[in-house]
Structure formats: structure tokens, C-alpha cells
Amino acid sequence: MNLNFYAIASIYRFEMARMRRTLFQSIATPVISTSLYFIVFGAAIGSRIAEIDGVGYGSFIVPGLIMLMLLTESISNASFGIHMPRFTGTIFEVLSAPISFVEVIAGYVGAAATKSVILGATILMTASLFVDIHIAHPFWMLLFLVLTSVSFSLFGFILGIWADGFEKLQIVPALIITPLAFLGGSFYSISMLPPFWQTVTLFNPVVYLISGFRWSFYDNADVSVALSLSMTCVFLCICLVIIWWIFRTGYKLRT
Amino acid sequence: MQDSAGTPIIRVEGLGKTYADGFEALKNINLDVYSGEIFALLGPNGAGKTTLINIICGITRPSGGRITVDGRDIIRDFRHTRSMIGLVPQELSTDMFESVWSTVSFSRGLFGRPADPQHIEKILRSLSLWNKKDSKIMTLSGGMKRRVLIAKALAHEPRILFLDEPTAGVDVELRKDMWQIVRDLRESGVTIILTTHYIEEAEMIADRIGVINHGEIIRVQEKHELMQELGRKQLVVHLHAPLARVPDSLESYALELADNGTRLVYTYETRAERTGITALLQQISDAGIRFHDIETSESSLEEIFVGLVKQVVPPASAVARGEVR
Ligand SMILES: Nc1ncnc2c1ncn2[C@@H]1O[C@H](COP(=O)(O)OP(=O)(O)O)[C@@H](O)[C@H]1O
Ligand SMILES: [Mg+2]
């Protein structure tokens, strides 16, 4: 298969230009919310919480916080990126272009994931102004960051195609992803829960992301790192298959 | 019209389309379009013109049949076929916040061509968009947006251009510019397929015309042939002195008097073996009627078209097979 690299570059540039137009919003929003989380959880409440697994509470929540932001922002960026052309009708051009789903994903999801990685780095830098951050496994940290950004951008892409209106684009991150992230150990260790809830929690896919990501920082994890990594990859593959199916059947794209 | 080998650049065979709601928008369409021609798809609203175009361009999925572009299957070889095609859609679907320049450059890349600012500049200039190149699209008027869509469709130097209802809601100036561009493109070897429900448009610009109605191609023909075969001509005889009634000796010609009896109008079929004009003129002088001028006028495609779609339509398959070549 000879890919249309000019098309990938075109879509990617188009999407990044969209982000540049909203640069202030893209950077300011996460910086402000991160700071708020640190003031509320880190300083006010965190000072009354003992260390978790030998890590100060403020530092402990950094990976979970990044994940929380990463998931919601990846989804909303990617879903908006593909939903907008559907809404305005400009999608006709993408559908009539000499490209397959590979170029479409590489362009749209690539751009959304890039934004997410930039976002993750921004939050990390903001957090480092408040607490000490130690990264035990930088390579794995980066790998989890990128894999999560890509996976959830793919998920957002699917959402953007499935959704019939802008409300649905916002409902899914707000009603599904944010609760899963909060309940998935963003702000606490799973081991702090009673045994029954620990088991229930293991059905929450976000647990594996946060656990693996936190391990790359502080070298301790709720579930095994191998399991975290495999679960992330499984999720990524499921999204890829769904998108492949969407383009094969034309679901909601081609009548 | 036909390239040297006589092979069509677009060949549609047995194409059918049934939408998800069960509506059969296209029924066994057979159609060839030849390299370098201007082909007009003429039909009333809802005839299936957009559906047919969208299927060839890859936006809508066919339910049955086969389409080749440049001899290649549009599904199996979509990269090849789609890169040859530019489409100006019926709807004014444009980006909003992007500049004219960036949206046109985007299209070129999307269709697999490396950046070429000179080419983009040439297109923008030819469409009078050059001084708007840095404007956000949302600030442009409808006519300007239509120009932007044309520029986008031409950005990758397509060999085939589809114009879906190009003049719907378009001002006179743009209409003129557009026909100039269409002629220039044809000059450079681009094949052009346009849809319209305005007869004059097809009549003015097309080499061949396909008439489509209720998802069936009723007729495909050279414009002149179509006009000739189906057209009626009128012979108008300008008389010296007005007549009160048509003389009995001329009864067999079914003449009509017009302009207070100063004109005799004879309607005849151009496809008839004998038009009877010579005999008629002879008999007019024999009847002692003096005339100082004669003129003929052809019926417009409009009349032809109305006649066609009113006709009881034989099975499309038979018609199309006979007429496609
Ligand atoms: N997505 C769709 N689902 C169902 N019916 C459709 C759809 N798109 C078009 N149609 C119907 O198909 C017919 C042909 O439409 P179209 O190709 O747009 O006609 P034209 O372009 O000649 O005006 C119309 O009756 C239209 O209502
Ligand atoms: Mg139409």
C-alpha cells in the first residue's frame, strides 16, 4: 500500500492550525485547573493525608491528574476535529480524496494525540511548580503518555463519528470518562479501598492506565505494569478495529 | 469528443443505488463519458444527479453495478481514480476560520500533490480570489465561497471535473467567469461533467447531454443531435399585407397566423425526410401572397426536455443500452 503522505501532512497541519487558533484556551485551561487541583487537593486536603506508598500526597496525584486531563482532552479534541467537518459538510472532501482510513487516522488522530502530549507536558511543568516530581522510568512514562494520548484520541474520533450533535460530544467525556478517571485511582491508591471495591474497580479500564503511569513516576503500582501496558494496547487495538470497520461499512460517513 | 482509442474516461455499467430508507435513487444506469468533453447531466430536482456524481467521486456507496474511471475500478483502485477527479459540490460546504489560501492548499495536499504555491496563485487569480487569499472564509459572500470551492476542486490539477449545479444561486458575473473557466479547462484537456436543471445552461455549454429523471437515464446524445432529432423548427414568413385567414389551398400545412395576420408560421419536424418547405413557399406565391422575408427558429432544449420527461418511458435498460454509445 502506497500511502498518501501529502494528505496526512495536510490534515495534520490543518488540525494543528485549529489548535494554534485556540492556543490560549488550550494551554490556559489545563494550567488553571491543574493549579486549582493542587491548591484544593494538594495543599488544603493533602496536608492532612499521610504519604501514600511513601510518596507525598501532592506528588502522588500528579500522574492521575495528568491522566484525567489527558483522557478528557484527547477525546474532546479528536471528536471535535472529525465532528466539525461532518457538521459543516466539508467532510465530502475527505471522503472523495484518494486516501484510506490509515491517512485519515494518521492525520486527525495524530494531531489530536500531539496536542494531548503537549498538554501532558504542560501539566507536568505546572505541577512541578507546586510539588517535587520524580520520574523513575522516563522512557515508560513517555510511552504511557503517548499510548494513552493515541488510544483516547482514537476513541474520541469514534465518538465524533458516532455522535449526531455537539451535546453527545460533551456528554461522553463528562458522564463516562471523568467518573471512570476519578474512580480509577486518580487521587487515591486502589489498595486504600475495601477488598470488594478493589475487585469492582478492576473492571474500570482507566485503573490500568493510571496505575501504569504512576509506576513510571514512583515505581509502585496498583496492578502489574505488564497488565497495564497490555490493557492499554488492547484498548488501542479495539479502537483501531472499530475505525477500520467504520470506514469499511461507511457507518455514518458514506450513505 | 472521443479519445483516439474511443475508450471512455468514465464508464458506468448497471449502476443502482438504493438508500438505507429503501428509496431507489438510481436504476440501472449505463453511461460513458469521453475524455475531453463537456457532459451535462440534465434533470429535474430529485432525479438522482447528485447521487450519481457522489457515487463516482466515492462519497456515496453504490448498491450495484460497476464504475471505471480511466479504465480503473473506482472501488478497488480508488487512489488512482479519485486523484484524477475534482468535485465542486452542490452545497456551499466550506471551512469557516481558515483562510482562502490555506483551504485551497489543504485540498491540493489532501489529493496527494506536493505544495505548489504558483499553481495555487494561478487558480486564485483566475477566480478573482487573489485579493481575498488571506481572508477567513466565513467573511466571504456566497458567490465568493462558491469560487473557493471551485479553487479547491482545481487545486490538485484534476483531469476530470464535476460541477454539481454550479450556477444555483450564483450571480451573473460568476456565471460568466465560470463558463470561461470551464472552456479554458476543456481547452487544456480536462473532462467536465456538470449537472443542472436549467436547460439553457446545458444547451450553452455542453457537448453531450444526458437526460435523467426518476433515477433513470432517459437519453444520452450529442447536444446538436438531440436538438435535431427531437427539435421542431418553425418557418416564419413575413407578409407584405396582413391576411384575414389562411387560404384553403394551404390547409394541409397547418399554418398559423401571427402578428395580426402579417406572419405565417409553419411548424415542421427537422427529422422528417421531407420538410415540405419548397412546396409550401411555391404554393404561397401561387396563392398570390407576397412576402418580403423568411426566418427559421429552433425550439429550445427546454421544450425538448419537457417533451421527453412527459413521454411514457420505456424500460431504462433498453433505452440506455441503445443510446449510450
Ligand atoms: N441520504 C439519502 N437517503 C435517502 N434518500 C435520499 C438521500 N439522498 C438523496 N435521496 C433521494 O434521492 C433522490 C435523488 O436525489 P439527488 O441525487 O440529490 O437528486 P438531484 O441531485 O438530481 O436533485 C431524491 O428523491 C432524494 O430525496
Ligand atoms: Mg443535486
XYZ file of C-alpha atoms and ligand atoms in Angstrom:
608
model
C 0.000 0.000 0.000
C 1.477 3.343 -1.004
C 0.267 5.889 1.474
C -0.652 9.433 0.563
C 1.790 11.274 2.808
C 0.832 14.671 1.436
C -2.704 14.019 2.624
C -1.548 13.038 6.106
C 0.565 16.190 6.311
C -2.338 18.319 5.058
C -4.820 17.014 7.607
C -2.257 17.163 10.396
C -1.317 20.767 9.604
C -4.969 21.741 9.298
C -5.734 20.311 12.735
C -2.661 21.843 14.357
C -3.606 25.224 12.886
C -7.002 24.841 14.516
C -5.229 24.323 17.822
C -2.992 27.349 17.309
C -6.062 29.499 16.867
C -7.231 28.409 20.300
C -3.779 28.305 21.817
C -4.582 30.391 24.845
C -7.587 28.257 25.671
C -5.657 25.038 25.051
C -2.868 25.983 27.438
C -4.574 28.243 29.959
C -7.443 25.877 30.771
C -5.322 22.910 31.871
C -2.805 25.144 33.664
C -5.560 26.794 35.687
C -7.394 23.577 36.515
C -4.163 21.843 37.480
C -3.285 24.700 39.785
C -6.758 24.512 41.341
C -6.405 20.789 41.942
C -3.097 21.394 43.683
C -4.464 24.142 45.840
C -7.513 22.087 46.864
C -6.213 18.522 46.948
C -2.506 19.050 47.291
C -2.215 21.856 49.788
C -5.547 22.069 51.648
C -6.595 18.425 51.898
C -3.304 16.778 51.081
C -1.563 18.281 54.100
C -3.868 16.184 56.304
C -3.299 12.980 54.343
C -0.319 10.847 55.171
C 2.069 9.732 52.445
C 0.744 7.065 50.105
C 3.221 4.269 49.366
C 5.984 6.551 50.586
C 5.074 9.415 48.269
C 3.719 12.776 49.469
C 0.054 13.220 48.549
C 0.685 16.230 46.323
C 3.209 14.302 44.275
C 1.093 11.171 44.356
C -1.789 12.770 42.488
C 0.336 14.185 39.646
C 0.178 11.114 37.343
C -3.545 10.642 37.998
C -4.197 14.295 37.333
C -2.306 14.186 34.053
C -4.272 11.089 33.033
C -7.576 12.695 33.944
C -6.806 15.717 31.777
C -5.282 13.625 29.019
C -8.328 11.384 28.682
C -10.909 14.136 28.542
C -8.856 16.462 26.345
C -7.827 13.714 23.880
C -11.433 12.720 23.483
C -12.787 16.209 23.102
C -10.030 17.311 20.691
C -10.289 14.310 18.414
C -14.064 14.120 18.484
C -14.403 17.788 17.674
C -11.812 17.520 14.880
C -13.843 14.972 12.921
C -17.296 16.085 14.025
C -16.846 19.636 12.779
C -16.348 18.674 9.090
C -19.371 16.387 9.361
C -21.366 19.252 10.785
C -20.303 21.830 8.175
C -20.387 19.338 5.313
C -16.706 19.754 4.405
C -16.272 16.038 5.123
C -17.209 15.453 1.461
C -13.689 16.427 0.537
C -12.067 13.905 2.847
C -14.460 11.203 1.617
C -13.685 11.929 -2.036
C -9.923 12.164 -1.521
C -7.569 9.381 -2.601
C -6.960 8.278 0.977
C -7.884 5.322 3.135
C -8.702 5.225 6.833
C -4.985 4.992 7.517
C -4.322 8.541 6.294
C -7.437 9.845 7.971
C -6.401 8.412 11.320
C -2.777 9.409 10.980
C -3.834 12.983 10.247
C -6.720 13.564 12.646
C -5.693 11.263 15.475
C -2.027 12.136 15.072
C -2.814 15.812 15.542
C -5.147 15.214 18.495
C -2.578 12.978 20.165
C 0.146 15.572 19.611
C -1.973 18.146 21.390
C -2.527 15.722 24.244
C 1.180 15.056 24.659
C 1.818 18.815 24.707
C -0.957 19.127 27.256
C 0.564 16.379 29.419
C 3.920 18.141 29.363
C 2.258 21.449 30.289
C 0.509 19.911 33.270
C 3.698 18.205 34.360
C 5.547 21.522 34.290
C 2.763 23.294 36.139
C 2.709 20.559 38.763
C 6.451 20.813 39.252
C 5.904 24.376 40.457
C 3.853 23.004 43.353
C 5.443 19.706 44.321
C 8.563 17.616 43.901
C 8.260 15.319 40.954
C 10.436 12.354 40.485
C 10.294 10.263 37.350
C 11.692 6.806 37.933
C 11.228 5.456 34.415
C 11.216 8.339 31.911
C 11.014 6.090 28.879
C 7.968 4.224 30.187
C 6.455 7.471 31.344
C 6.669 8.801 27.809
C 5.406 5.549 26.348
C 2.313 5.546 28.579
C 1.753 9.199 27.822
C 1.871 8.638 24.070
C -0.104 5.386 24.100
C -2.840 6.920 26.211
C -2.986 10.040 24.058
C -3.268 7.950 20.904
C -5.795 5.489 22.338
C -8.143 8.126 23.638
C -7.781 10.278 20.561
C -8.879 7.210 18.601
C -11.771 6.805 20.996
C -12.639 10.479 20.524
C -12.501 10.039 16.758
C -15.050 7.222 17.011
C -17.199 9.368 19.267
C -17.025 12.242 16.777
C -18.334 9.991 14.028
C -20.981 8.319 16.165
C -22.349 11.500 17.745
C -25.277 13.176 15.998
C -24.778 16.507 17.719
C -22.420 18.529 19.799
C -24.206 17.632 23.073
C -23.251 13.986 22.703
C -19.637 15.019 22.193
C -19.660 16.593 25.636
C -21.823 14.034 27.392
C -19.483 11.093 26.905
C -16.362 12.674 28.444
C -18.407 14.273 31.230
C -20.647 11.339 32.120
C -18.395 8.398 31.394
C -14.733 9.269 31.216
C -14.420 11.722 34.088
C -16.193 9.390 36.578
C -14.073 6.459 35.411
C -10.924 8.532 35.885
C -11.961 9.736 39.342
C -12.962 6.234 40.431
C -9.928 4.739 38.746
C -7.489 5.991 41.344
C -6.548 9.440 40.100
C -6.486 10.744 43.630
C -6.038 7.611 45.738
C -4.441 4.212 45.671
C -6.716 1.279 44.889
C -5.211 -0.503 47.893
C -6.915 2.065 50.131
C -10.332 0.656 49.155
C -12.126 -2.214 50.883
C -11.438 -5.586 49.142
C -14.858 -5.745 47.445
C -14.464 -2.333 45.833
C -10.928 -3.180 44.848
C -12.306 -6.053 42.783
C -15.042 -3.910 41.274
C -12.504 -1.266 40.380
C -10.506 -3.749 38.319
C -13.292 -3.632 35.722
C -12.550 0.039 35.208
C -10.098 0.228 32.296
C -8.768 3.594 33.423
C -7.301 1.953 36.534
C -4.682 0.256 34.387
C -3.661 3.469 32.679
C -3.281 5.402 35.895
C -1.543 2.573 37.690
C 0.993 2.062 34.927
C 1.599 5.771 34.546
C 2.079 6.240 38.290
C 4.508 3.336 38.352
C 6.650 5.134 35.734
C 6.906 8.025 38.218
C 7.161 6.412 41.645
C 7.998 2.814 40.918
C 4.948 1.398 42.672
C 1.686 0.273 41.119
C -1.793 -0.977 41.971
C -1.694 -3.603 39.242
C 1.246 -5.117 37.408
C 2.917 -2.936 34.802
C 2.741 -5.645 32.164
C -1.010 -5.825 32.698
C -1.306 -2.031 32.458
C 0.600 -1.983 29.216
C -1.354 -4.854 27.690
C -4.683 -3.322 28.663
C -3.670 -0.023 27.052
C -2.648 -1.817 23.877
C -5.850 -3.872 23.844
C -7.918 -0.705 24.132
C -5.918 0.893 21.339
C -6.419 -2.114 19.091
C -10.169 -2.227 19.772
C -10.434 1.431 18.737
C -8.423 0.760 15.571
C -10.654 -2.149 14.619
C -13.785 -0.068 15.176
C -12.430 2.714 12.967
C -11.412 0.223 10.308
C -14.964 -1.128 10.436
C -16.429 2.393 10.224
C -14.546 3.085 7.018
C -15.273 -0.349 5.614
C -19.006 -0.060 6.073
C -19.211 3.710 5.671
C -21.039 3.902 9.014
C -22.403 7.437 9.412
C -19.865 8.663 6.857
C -20.976 7.323 3.497
C -24.656 6.822 2.738
C -15.009 14.082 -28.373
C -13.714 10.564 -28.044
C -10.065 9.951 -27.441
C -8.086 8.076 -30.034
C -8.905 4.615 -28.703
C -12.523 5.616 -28.241
C -12.414 4.348 -24.678
C -14.472 6.345 -22.249
C -12.733 8.097 -19.353
C -15.740 7.288 -17.177
C -17.807 4.174 -17.704
C -20.857 3.436 -15.596
C -22.344 -0.034 -16.001
C -25.580 -1.239 -14.463
C -25.294 1.189 -11.568
C -28.045 1.062 -8.985
C -28.451 2.899 -5.730
C -30.975 2.203 -3.028
C -30.658 4.410 0.041
C -30.908 2.990 3.550
C -34.552 4.077 3.767
C -35.334 1.845 0.799
C -35.584 4.668 -1.733
C -34.282 3.635 -5.146
C -32.462 6.763 -6.311
C -30.704 5.217 -9.330
C -31.908 2.369 -11.507
C -29.527 0.501 -13.774
C -27.573 3.489 -15.024
C -25.340 2.929 -18.050
C -23.273 5.845 -19.163
C -19.992 6.610 -20.887
C -18.231 9.947 -20.694
C -15.399 10.580 -23.095
C -12.108 12.263 -22.459
C -12.108 15.993 -23.047
C -15.824 16.536 -23.462
C -18.258 18.666 -21.534
C -21.068 16.433 -20.467
C -24.249 17.862 -18.957
C -26.457 15.760 -16.759
C -29.824 17.340 -17.148
C -32.775 16.540 -14.962
C -35.309 17.975 -12.550
C -34.709 18.174 -8.812
C -34.575 14.763 -7.175
C -33.735 12.997 -10.443
C -30.586 11.436 -8.969
C -27.894 13.700 -10.430
C -26.090 14.340 -7.150
C -26.365 10.696 -6.168
C -24.715 9.629 -9.422
C -21.898 12.154 -9.085
C -21.310 11.343 -5.438
C -21.002 7.662 -6.216
C -18.401 8.287 -8.925
C -16.466 10.537 -6.519
C -16.558 7.996 -3.697
C -18.795 9.918 -1.299
C -21.811 7.653 -1.674
C -21.668 3.881 -1.931
C -23.201 2.150 -4.951
C -25.690 -0.657 -4.325
C -24.845 -2.487 -7.518
C -23.055 -2.196 -10.820
C -19.584 -1.107 -11.738
C -17.828 2.168 -12.461
C -14.435 2.669 -14.013
C -12.505 5.908 -14.309
C -9.547 5.905 -16.680
C -10.171 2.187 -17.043
C -9.749 1.507 -13.321
C -12.383 0.362 -10.880
C -13.407 3.213 -8.561
C -13.542 0.938 -5.521
C -10.534 -1.304 -5.989
C -8.352 1.442 -7.483
C -9.797 4.384 -5.589
C -6.427 6.024 -5.052
C -5.845 6.282 -8.766
C -9.380 7.244 -9.779
C -10.034 9.771 -7.021
C -6.750 11.587 -7.567
C -7.919 12.321 -11.120
C -11.194 13.857 -10.025
C -12.106 17.288 -8.690
C -15.590 17.939 -7.318
C -17.450 21.189 -6.768
C -20.376 20.100 -4.619
C -23.896 21.392 -4.785
C -23.933 22.603 -1.195
C -21.783 25.542 -0.106
C -19.833 23.475 2.420
C -16.707 25.360 3.399
C -14.473 25.758 6.399
C -15.082 28.880 8.408
C -11.988 30.047 10.223
C -9.377 29.051 7.649
C -8.039 31.494 5.093
C -8.741 31.060 1.396
C -5.101 30.299 0.746
C -4.821 27.607 3.391
C -8.056 25.856 2.500
C -7.059 25.639 -1.166
C -3.559 24.441 -0.284
C -5.136 21.880 2.030
C -7.131 20.436 -0.867
C -4.044 20.048 -3.014
C -2.240 18.105 -0.322
C -5.287 16.025 0.522
C -5.393 14.808 -3.061
C -1.773 13.758 -2.914
C 0.045 16.571 -4.646
C 3.157 18.338 -3.312
C 2.773 22.024 -2.471
C 2.870 24.364 -5.465
C 2.240 27.978 -4.485
C 2.495 29.142 -8.110
C -0.308 26.869 -9.193
C -2.497 27.945 -6.268
C -1.808 31.568 -7.124
C -2.781 30.972 -10.739
C -6.079 29.409 -9.711
C -6.894 32.134 -7.207
C -6.149 34.822 -9.770
C -8.277 33.167 -12.446
C -11.178 33.060 -9.985
C -10.694 36.674 -8.837
C -9.855 35.402 -5.362
C -6.305 36.634 -5.196
C -7.025 39.746 -3.140
C -9.047 37.576 -0.751
C -6.382 34.979 -0.243
C -5.786 35.871 3.399
C -9.438 36.408 4.265
C -11.222 33.994 6.524
C -13.765 32.062 4.505
C -16.620 32.904 6.853
C -16.232 36.573 5.914
C -16.887 35.871 2.219
C -20.168 36.173 0.352
C -21.952 33.131 -1.043
C -20.635 33.761 -4.539
C -17.096 34.050 -3.233
C -17.493 30.811 -1.293
C -18.580 29.123 -4.499
C -15.369 30.397 -6.099
C -13.383 29.000 -3.197
C -14.995 25.600 -3.741
C -14.041 25.721 -7.410
C -10.487 26.680 -6.477
C -10.315 23.772 -4.035
C -11.559 21.352 -6.676
C -8.912 22.563 -9.127
C -6.054 22.691 -6.636
C -4.706 19.232 -7.462
C -4.952 19.693 -11.230
C -7.676 17.087 -11.813
C -8.248 15.596 -15.259
C -11.943 15.260 -14.568
C -14.035 17.995 -13.002
C -17.523 17.520 -11.605
C -19.666 20.610 -11.158
C -22.864 19.835 -9.279
C -25.422 22.555 -10.002
C -22.637 25.097 -10.453
C -24.845 28.076 -11.130
C -27.513 27.575 -8.491
C -27.775 30.897 -6.705
C -24.793 32.380 -8.498
C -24.563 35.946 -9.772
C -24.190 36.815 -13.432
C -20.538 37.751 -13.142
C -19.528 34.476 -11.555
C -21.620 32.579 -14.072
C -19.665 34.253 -16.879
C -16.336 33.638 -15.165
C -17.304 30.055 -14.561
C -18.125 29.305 -18.171
C -14.849 30.913 -19.182
C -13.004 28.678 -16.740
C -14.898 25.626 -17.958
C -13.960 26.408 -21.543
C -10.319 27.031 -20.617
C -10.218 23.758 -18.741
C -11.685 21.863 -21.635
C -9.096 23.539 -23.817
C -6.400 22.054 -21.591
C -7.934 18.588 -21.911
C -9.978 18.387 -18.723
C -13.187 16.386 -18.941
C -16.103 18.224 -17.392
C -19.332 16.779 -16.092
C -21.906 19.213 -14.823
C -25.394 18.772 -13.538
C -28.125 21.264 -13.991
C -31.832 21.607 -14.160
C -31.511 24.687 -16.332
C -31.859 23.732 -19.951
C -30.187 26.865 -21.313
C -27.119 26.022 -19.326
C -26.768 22.572 -20.835
C -27.619 23.980 -24.221
C -24.994 26.675 -23.979
C -22.006 24.790 -22.665
C -22.315 21.041 -23.196
C -21.068 18.817 -25.996
C -23.302 15.964 -24.957
C -26.313 15.811 -22.761
C -27.670 13.018 -20.612
C -31.267 13.427 -19.562
C -32.041 11.847 -16.209
C -35.373 11.531 -14.466
C -36.588 9.385 -11.562
C -33.184 7.711 -11.330
C -33.120 6.631 -14.930
C -31.109 7.938 -17.835
C -33.700 8.550 -20.485
C -31.400 9.672 -23.223
C -27.737 10.399 -23.905
C -26.860 12.276 -27.025
C -24.764 14.899 -28.716
C -26.388 18.205 -27.994
C -26.929 19.031 -31.649
C -28.221 15.581 -32.439
C -30.629 15.762 -29.562
C -31.853 19.125 -30.693
C -32.120 17.974 -34.271
C -33.739 14.675 -33.605
C -36.283 15.960 -31.217
C -36.357 19.556 -32.163
C -39.012 21.254 -34.135
C -38.285 24.168 -36.365
C -40.548 26.980 -37.240
C -40.534 28.764 -40.528
C -41.914 32.270 -40.248
C -42.962 34.022 -43.436
C -43.207 37.812 -43.156
C -46.035 39.015 -45.359
C -46.385 42.274 -47.225
C -50.053 42.662 -46.408
C -51.932 41.103 -43.490
C -54.182 38.113 -44.128
C -57.565 37.662 -42.509
C -57.378 33.852 -42.692
C -55.156 31.148 -44.103
C -56.189 30.358 -47.681
C -57.815 26.944 -48.147
C -55.159 25.932 -50.664
C -52.604 25.918 -47.817
C -54.759 23.957 -45.378
C -52.624 20.811 -45.421
C -49.683 22.691 -43.836
C -51.480 23.534 -40.580
C -50.264 27.102 -40.775
C -50.905 29.666 -38.108
C -51.296 33.370 -38.487
C -49.380 35.614 -36.148
C -48.872 39.338 -35.550
C -52.307 40.453 -36.745
C -52.032 38.315 -39.824
C -48.700 39.711 -41.006
C -46.878 36.398 -40.419
C -47.454 32.856 -41.466
C -45.943 30.281 -39.122
C -45.156 26.764 -40.304
C -44.001 24.193 -37.760
C -42.157 21.112 -39.013
C -40.100 18.255 -37.684
C -36.451 18.542 -38.585
C -36.061 14.785 -38.572
C -38.710 14.312 -41.245
C -37.433 13.179 -44.642
C -39.208 15.986 -46.390
C -39.930 19.206 -44.645
C -42.191 20.493 -47.373
C -40.682 23.951 -47.277
C -40.061 24.266 -51.003
C -43.557 23.228 -51.902
C -45.044 25.500 -49.256
C -43.212 28.590 -50.461
C -44.226 27.754 -54.017
C -47.871 27.452 -53.029
C -47.763 30.690 -51.064
C -46.663 32.601 -54.175
C -49.176 30.688 -56.288
C -51.900 31.893 -53.917
C -50.792 35.431 -54.734
C -49.470 36.122 -51.251
C -46.379 38.353 -51.323
C -43.735 38.062 -48.647
C -40.565 40.031 -48.001
C -38.706 37.838 -45.533
C -38.500 34.339 -44.099
C -36.821 33.111 -40.930
C -36.485 29.826 -39.109
C -36.183 29.233 -35.385
C -35.336 26.075 -33.471
C -37.169 25.001 -30.373
C -35.023 25.203 -27.270
C -33.919 22.244 -25.216
C -36.455 23.344 -22.662
C -39.275 22.310 -24.917
C -37.457 19.153 -25.892
C -36.900 18.301 -22.275
C -40.448 18.877 -21.202
C -41.500 16.648 -24.073
C -39.041 13.974 -23.015
C -39.877 13.652 -19.372
C -43.581 13.661 -20.160
C -43.127 10.766 -22.559
C -44.049 7.326 -21.334
C -40.640 5.936 -20.564
C -39.717 2.503 -21.898
C -37.543 0.311 -19.606
C -34.400 2.301 -18.863
C -32.121 -0.617 -19.559
C -33.239 -0.852 -23.155
C -33.100 2.887 -23.742
C -29.732 3.337 -22.118
C -28.145 0.398 -23.906
C -29.231 1.714 -27.251
C -28.235 5.255 -26.583
C -25.116 5.117 -24.510
C -22.610 4.862 -27.287
N -29.251 10.027 2.006
C -30.411 9.843 1.385
N -31.325 8.983 1.888
C -32.489 8.767 1.257
N -32.857 9.353 0.102
C -32.000 10.221 -0.448
C -30.743 10.505 0.156
N -30.092 11.395 -0.628
C -30.918 11.660 -1.656
N -32.065 10.962 -1.565
C -33.179 10.966 -2.515
O -32.719 10.516 -3.755
C -33.312 11.249 -4.807
C -32.255 11.827 -5.705
O -31.558 12.824 -5.008
P -30.389 13.645 -5.682
O -29.393 12.692 -6.245
O -29.889 14.613 -4.684
O -31.182 14.384 -6.856
P -30.735 15.626 -7.751
O -29.298 15.931 -7.461
O -30.960 15.186 -9.152
O -31.634 16.757 -7.365
C -34.187 12.314 -4.158
O -35.512 11.868 -4.196
C -33.689 12.372 -2.739
O -34.732 12.681 -1.862
Mg -28.456 17.612 -6.748
